[in-house]
mmCIF file of C-alpha atoms in Angstrom:
data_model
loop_
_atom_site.group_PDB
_atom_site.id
_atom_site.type_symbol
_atom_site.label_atom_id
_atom_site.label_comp_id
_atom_site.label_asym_id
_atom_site.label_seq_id
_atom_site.Cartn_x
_atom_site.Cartn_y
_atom_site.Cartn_z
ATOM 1 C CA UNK A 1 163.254 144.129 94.039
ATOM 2 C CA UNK A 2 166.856 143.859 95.086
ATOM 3 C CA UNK A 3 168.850 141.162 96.593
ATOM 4 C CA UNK A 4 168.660 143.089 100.295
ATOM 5 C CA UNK A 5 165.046 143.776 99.372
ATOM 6 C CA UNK A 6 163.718 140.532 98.993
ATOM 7 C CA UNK A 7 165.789 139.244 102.104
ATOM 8 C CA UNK A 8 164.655 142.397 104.281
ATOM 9 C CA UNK A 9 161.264 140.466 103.570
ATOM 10 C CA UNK A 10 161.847 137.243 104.243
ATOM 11 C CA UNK A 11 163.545 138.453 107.890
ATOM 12 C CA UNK A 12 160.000 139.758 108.315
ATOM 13 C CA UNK A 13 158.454 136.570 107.624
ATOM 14 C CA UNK A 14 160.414 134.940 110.164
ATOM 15 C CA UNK A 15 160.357 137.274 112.616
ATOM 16 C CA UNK A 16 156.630 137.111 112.326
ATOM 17 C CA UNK A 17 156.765 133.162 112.328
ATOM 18 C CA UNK A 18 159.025 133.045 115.438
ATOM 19 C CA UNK A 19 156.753 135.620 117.362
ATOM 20 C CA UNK A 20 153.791 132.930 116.643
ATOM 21 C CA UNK A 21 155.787 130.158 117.935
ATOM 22 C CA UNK A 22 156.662 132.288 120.839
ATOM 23 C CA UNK A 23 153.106 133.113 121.956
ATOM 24 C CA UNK A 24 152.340 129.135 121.558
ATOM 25 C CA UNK A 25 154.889 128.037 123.964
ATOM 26 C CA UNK A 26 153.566 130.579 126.872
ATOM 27 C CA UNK A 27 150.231 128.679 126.248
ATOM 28 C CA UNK A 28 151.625 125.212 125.969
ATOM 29 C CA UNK A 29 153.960 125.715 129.231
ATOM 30 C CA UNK A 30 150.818 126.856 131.323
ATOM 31 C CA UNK A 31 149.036 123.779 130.028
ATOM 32 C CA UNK A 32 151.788 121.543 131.079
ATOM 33 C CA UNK A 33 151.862 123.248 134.532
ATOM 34 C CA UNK A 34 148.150 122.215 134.706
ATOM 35 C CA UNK A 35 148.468 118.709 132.934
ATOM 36 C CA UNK A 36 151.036 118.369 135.783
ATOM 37 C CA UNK A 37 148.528 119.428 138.645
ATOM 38 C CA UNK A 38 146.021 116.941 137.451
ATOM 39 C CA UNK A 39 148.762 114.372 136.882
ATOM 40 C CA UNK A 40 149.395 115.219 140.567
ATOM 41 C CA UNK A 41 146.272 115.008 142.335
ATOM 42 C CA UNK A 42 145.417 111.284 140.200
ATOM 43 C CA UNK A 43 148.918 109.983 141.430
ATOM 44 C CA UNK A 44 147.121 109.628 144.992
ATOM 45 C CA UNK A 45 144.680 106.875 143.640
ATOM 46 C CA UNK A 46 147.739 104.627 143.688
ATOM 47 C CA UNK A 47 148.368 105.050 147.389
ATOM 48 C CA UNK A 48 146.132 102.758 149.763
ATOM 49 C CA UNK A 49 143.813 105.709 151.251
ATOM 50 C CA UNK A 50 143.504 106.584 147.731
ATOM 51 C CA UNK A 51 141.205 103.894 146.921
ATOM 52 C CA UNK A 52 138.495 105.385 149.224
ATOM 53 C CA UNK A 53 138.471 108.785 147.699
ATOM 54 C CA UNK A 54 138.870 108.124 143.651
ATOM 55 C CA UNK A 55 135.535 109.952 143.348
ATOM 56 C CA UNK A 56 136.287 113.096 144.924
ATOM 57 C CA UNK A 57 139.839 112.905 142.910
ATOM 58 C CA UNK A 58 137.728 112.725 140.010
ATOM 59 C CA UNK A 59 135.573 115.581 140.402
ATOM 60 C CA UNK A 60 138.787 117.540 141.522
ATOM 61 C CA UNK A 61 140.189 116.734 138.428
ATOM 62 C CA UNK A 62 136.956 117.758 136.477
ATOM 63 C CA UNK A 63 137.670 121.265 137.904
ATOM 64 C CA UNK A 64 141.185 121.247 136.298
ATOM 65 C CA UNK A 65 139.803 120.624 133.119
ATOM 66 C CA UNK A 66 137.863 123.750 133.639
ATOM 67 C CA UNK A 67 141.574 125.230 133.552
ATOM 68 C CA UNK A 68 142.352 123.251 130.663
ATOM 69 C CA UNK A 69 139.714 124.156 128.208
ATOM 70 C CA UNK A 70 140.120 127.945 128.890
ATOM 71 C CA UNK A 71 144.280 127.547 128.221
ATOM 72 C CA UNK A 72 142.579 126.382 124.953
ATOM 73 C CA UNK A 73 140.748 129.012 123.606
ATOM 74 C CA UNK A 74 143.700 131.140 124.005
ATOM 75 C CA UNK A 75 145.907 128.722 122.337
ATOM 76 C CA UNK A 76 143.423 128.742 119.626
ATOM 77 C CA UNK A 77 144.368 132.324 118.998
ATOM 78 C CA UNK A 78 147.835 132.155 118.621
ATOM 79 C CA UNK A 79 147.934 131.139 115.215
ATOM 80 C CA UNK A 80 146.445 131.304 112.021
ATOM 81 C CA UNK A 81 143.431 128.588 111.848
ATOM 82 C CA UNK A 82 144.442 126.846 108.236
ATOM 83 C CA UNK A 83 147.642 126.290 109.515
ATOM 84 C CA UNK A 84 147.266 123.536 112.651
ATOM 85 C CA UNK A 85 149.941 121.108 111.424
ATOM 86 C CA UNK A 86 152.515 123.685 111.113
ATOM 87 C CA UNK A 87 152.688 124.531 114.923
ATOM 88 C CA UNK A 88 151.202 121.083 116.030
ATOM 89 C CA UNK A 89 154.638 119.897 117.454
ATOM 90 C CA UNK A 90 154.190 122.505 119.748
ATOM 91 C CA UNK A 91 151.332 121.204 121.557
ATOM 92 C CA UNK A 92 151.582 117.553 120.379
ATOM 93 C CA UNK A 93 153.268 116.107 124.016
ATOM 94 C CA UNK A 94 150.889 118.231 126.099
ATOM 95 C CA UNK A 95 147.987 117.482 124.225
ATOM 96 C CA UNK A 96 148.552 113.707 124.558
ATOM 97 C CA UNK A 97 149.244 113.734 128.081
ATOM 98 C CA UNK A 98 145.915 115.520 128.651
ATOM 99 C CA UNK A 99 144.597 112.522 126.769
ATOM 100 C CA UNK A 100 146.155 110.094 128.973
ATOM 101 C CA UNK A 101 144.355 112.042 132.057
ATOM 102 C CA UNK A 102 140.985 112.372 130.533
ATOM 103 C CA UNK A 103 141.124 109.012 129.820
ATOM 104 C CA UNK A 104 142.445 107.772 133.244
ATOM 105 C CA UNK A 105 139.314 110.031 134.660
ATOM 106 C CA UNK A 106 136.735 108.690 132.886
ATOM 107 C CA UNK A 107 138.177 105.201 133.200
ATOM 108 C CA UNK A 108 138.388 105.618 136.845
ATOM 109 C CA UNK A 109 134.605 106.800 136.735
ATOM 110 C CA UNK A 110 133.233 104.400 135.148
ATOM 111 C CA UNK A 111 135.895 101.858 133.706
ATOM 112 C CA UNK A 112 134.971 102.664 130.413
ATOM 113 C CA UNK A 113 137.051 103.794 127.451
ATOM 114 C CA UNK A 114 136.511 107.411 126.674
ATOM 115 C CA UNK A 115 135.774 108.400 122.654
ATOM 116 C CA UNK A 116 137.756 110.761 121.180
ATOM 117 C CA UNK A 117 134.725 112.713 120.880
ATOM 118 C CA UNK A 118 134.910 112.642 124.586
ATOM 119 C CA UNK A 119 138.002 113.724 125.663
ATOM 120 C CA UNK A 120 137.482 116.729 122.912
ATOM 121 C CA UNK A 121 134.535 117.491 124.508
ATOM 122 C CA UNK A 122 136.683 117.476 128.107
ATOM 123 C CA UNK A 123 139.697 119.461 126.492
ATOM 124 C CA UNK A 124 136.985 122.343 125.136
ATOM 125 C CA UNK A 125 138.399 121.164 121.325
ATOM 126 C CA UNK A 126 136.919 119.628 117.827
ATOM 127 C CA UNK A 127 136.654 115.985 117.190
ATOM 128 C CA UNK A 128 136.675 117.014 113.684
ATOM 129 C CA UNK A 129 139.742 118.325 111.445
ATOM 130 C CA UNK A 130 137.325 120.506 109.126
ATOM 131 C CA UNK A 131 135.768 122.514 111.986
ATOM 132 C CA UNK A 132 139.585 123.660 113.515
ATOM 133 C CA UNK A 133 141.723 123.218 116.139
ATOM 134 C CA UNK A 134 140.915 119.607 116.701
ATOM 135 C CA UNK A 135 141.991 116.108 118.778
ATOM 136 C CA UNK A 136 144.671 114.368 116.195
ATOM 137 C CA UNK A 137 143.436 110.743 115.744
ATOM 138 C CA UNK A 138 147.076 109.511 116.441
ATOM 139 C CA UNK A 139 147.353 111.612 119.829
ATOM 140 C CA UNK A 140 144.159 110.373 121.118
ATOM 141 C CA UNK A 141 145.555 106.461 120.213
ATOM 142 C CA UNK A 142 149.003 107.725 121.905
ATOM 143 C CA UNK A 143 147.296 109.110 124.761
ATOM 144 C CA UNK A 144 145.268 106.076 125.214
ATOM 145 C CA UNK A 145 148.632 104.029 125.272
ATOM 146 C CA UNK A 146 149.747 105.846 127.962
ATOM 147 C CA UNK A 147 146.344 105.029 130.145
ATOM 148 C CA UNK A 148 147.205 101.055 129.549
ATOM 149 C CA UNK A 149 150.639 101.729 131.186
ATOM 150 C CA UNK A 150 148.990 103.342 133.811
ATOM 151 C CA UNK A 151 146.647 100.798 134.718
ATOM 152 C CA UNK A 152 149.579 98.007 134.523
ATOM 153 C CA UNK A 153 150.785 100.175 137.230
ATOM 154 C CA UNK A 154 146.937 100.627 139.160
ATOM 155 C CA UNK A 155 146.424 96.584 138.598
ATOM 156 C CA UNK A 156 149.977 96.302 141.385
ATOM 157 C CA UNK A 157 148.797 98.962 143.562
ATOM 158 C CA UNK A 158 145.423 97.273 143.868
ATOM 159 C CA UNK A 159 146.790 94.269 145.254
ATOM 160 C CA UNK A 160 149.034 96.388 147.627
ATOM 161 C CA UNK A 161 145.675 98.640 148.978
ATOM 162 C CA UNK A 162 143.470 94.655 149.473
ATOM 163 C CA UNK A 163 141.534 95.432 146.396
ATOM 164 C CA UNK A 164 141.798 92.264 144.388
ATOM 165 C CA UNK A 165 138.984 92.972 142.074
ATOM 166 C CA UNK A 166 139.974 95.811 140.631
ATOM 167 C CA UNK A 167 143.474 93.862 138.661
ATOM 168 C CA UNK A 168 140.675 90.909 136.946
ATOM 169 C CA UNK A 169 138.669 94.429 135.697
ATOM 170 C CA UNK A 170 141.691 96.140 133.891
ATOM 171 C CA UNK A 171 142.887 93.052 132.879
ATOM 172 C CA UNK A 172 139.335 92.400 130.769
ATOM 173 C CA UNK A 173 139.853 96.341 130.121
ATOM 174 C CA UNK A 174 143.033 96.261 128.910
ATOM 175 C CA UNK A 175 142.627 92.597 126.288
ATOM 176 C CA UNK A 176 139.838 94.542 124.839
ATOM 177 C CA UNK A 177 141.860 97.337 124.526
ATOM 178 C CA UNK A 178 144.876 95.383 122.940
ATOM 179 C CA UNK A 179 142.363 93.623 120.564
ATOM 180 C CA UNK A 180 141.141 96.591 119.328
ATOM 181 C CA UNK A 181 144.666 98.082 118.254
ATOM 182 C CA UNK A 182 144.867 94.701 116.695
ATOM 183 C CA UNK A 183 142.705 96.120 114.240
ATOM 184 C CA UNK A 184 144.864 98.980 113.278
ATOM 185 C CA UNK A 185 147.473 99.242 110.230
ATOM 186 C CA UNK A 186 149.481 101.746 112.080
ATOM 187 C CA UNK A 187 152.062 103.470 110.120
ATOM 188 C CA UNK A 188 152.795 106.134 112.838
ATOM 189 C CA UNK A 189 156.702 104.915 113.889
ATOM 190 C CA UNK A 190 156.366 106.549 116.903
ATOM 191 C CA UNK A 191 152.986 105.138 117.461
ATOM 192 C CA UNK A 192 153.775 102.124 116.621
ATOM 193 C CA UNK A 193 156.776 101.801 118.979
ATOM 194 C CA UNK A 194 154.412 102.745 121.320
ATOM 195 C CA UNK A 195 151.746 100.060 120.869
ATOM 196 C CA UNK A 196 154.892 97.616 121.031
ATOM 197 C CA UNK A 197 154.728 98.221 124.986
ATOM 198 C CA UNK A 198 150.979 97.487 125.240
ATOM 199 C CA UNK A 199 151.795 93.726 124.884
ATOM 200 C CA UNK A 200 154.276 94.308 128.164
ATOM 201 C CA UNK A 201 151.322 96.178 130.108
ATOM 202 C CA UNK A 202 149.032 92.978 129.378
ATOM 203 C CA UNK A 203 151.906 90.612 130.252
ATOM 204 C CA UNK A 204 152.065 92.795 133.869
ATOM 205 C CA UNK A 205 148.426 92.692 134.102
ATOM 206 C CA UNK A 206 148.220 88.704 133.444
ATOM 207 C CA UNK A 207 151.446 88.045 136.241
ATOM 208 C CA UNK A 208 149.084 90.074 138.919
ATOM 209 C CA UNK A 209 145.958 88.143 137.698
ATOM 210 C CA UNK A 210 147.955 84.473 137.824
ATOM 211 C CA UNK A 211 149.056 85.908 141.595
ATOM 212 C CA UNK A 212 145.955 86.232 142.633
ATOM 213 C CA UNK A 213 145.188 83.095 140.896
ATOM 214 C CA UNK A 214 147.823 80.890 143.051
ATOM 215 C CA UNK A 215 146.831 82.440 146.049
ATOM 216 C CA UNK A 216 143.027 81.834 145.710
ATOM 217 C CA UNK A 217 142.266 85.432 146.090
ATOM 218 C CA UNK A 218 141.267 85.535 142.609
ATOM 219 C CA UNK A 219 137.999 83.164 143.733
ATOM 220 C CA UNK A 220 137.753 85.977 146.471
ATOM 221 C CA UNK A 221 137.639 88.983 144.237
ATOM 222 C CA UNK A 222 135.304 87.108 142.143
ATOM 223 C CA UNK A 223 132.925 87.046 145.156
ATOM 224 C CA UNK A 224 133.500 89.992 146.063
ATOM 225 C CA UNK A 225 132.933 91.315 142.467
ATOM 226 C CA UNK A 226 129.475 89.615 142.350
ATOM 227 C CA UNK A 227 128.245 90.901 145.650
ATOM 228 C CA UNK A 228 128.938 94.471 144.624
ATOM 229 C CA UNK A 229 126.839 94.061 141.296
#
């Protein structure tokens, strides 16, 4: 094979590489158009009326997700299975913000933490690297990072809206949280600068807690707490 030969082929290669990566990003951008919808219509919780209709945001955002896991199975098909990891920084920041709003859904549910299984499950995706396009341990953790930051932000809002129960419940959530990435030996840099801000989302939670604390409205939420049990 000649010189012009052999480089006739690799321009082949590439252009077959580069049409891949172009199909990809047509999927990605209509899942960040999406991402940003949901990201949208769970903003609203923050705002005072918001507080009254968190369940019906919810469920809106449930139907989103509906969105989400079809934008899936097409991205699924835009590349050859074996090679995830090649392409994955394509869909690595989307995937991780969907995460985050899975997360913040569930959380605002229930006020649990979702599994990864979970938010796989949610995104229409595998839990599991051997059975193919799959939930990347390390997004899930980033996406869950991004939840904490959220709910620093939810604990102030709370107090704004009268609801001074809800900031002494994420702050429990969140020191559970923190002590379970405790356990972690995170190599990830860019994970780990990441976990660096959790200790800043607990320090905002425990100012809004000692507030309430000075004020005596912490005794109130309490009450308040116990009558809703």
């Amino acid at each position: 094979m000649s010189v012009s030969e052999m480089f006739a082929a690799l321009q082949g290669a590439l252009g077959q590489d580069q049409d891949i990566r172009e199909e990809i990003r047509k999927v990605v951008q209509a899942l960040e158009q999406t991402a940003r919808e949901i990201l949208t219509l769970l903003q609203g919780v923050h705002q005072g009326p918001g507080f009254q209709h968190i369940s019906k945001k919810c469920q809106k955002a449930r139907e989103h997700f509906g969105t989400v896991r079809t934008q899936m199975e097409s991205l699924k098909t835009k590349f050859p299975a074996d090679q995830y990891y090649r392409f994955h920084e394509h869909w690595r920041f989307v995937l991780q913000r969907l995460v985050f709003l899975a997360a913040f859904v569930v959380y605002l549910e229930s006020e649990t933490l979702v599994t990864r299984e979970a938010v796989a499950e949610i995104l229409g995706i595998e839990a599991d690297r051997e059975r193919g396009f799959h939930l990347d341990i390390e997004d899930y953790l980033s996406g869950i990072l991004t939840l904490a930051s959220e709910l620093a932000r939810l604990a102030v809002n709370s107090v704004t809206a009268g609801d001074y129960s809800r900031p002494l419940r994420i702050s429990a959530f969140i020191n559970e949280l923190d002590s379970g990435f405790r356990l972690l030996n995170l190599k990830n840099d860019s994970l780990r600068k990441r976990y660096d801000g959790l200790k800043y989302d607990v320090k905002k939670i425990e100012e809004v807690v000692y507030d309430l604390s000075i004020r005596g409205l912490n005794k109130e939420a309490t009450v308040s707490a116990g009558g809703e049990k």
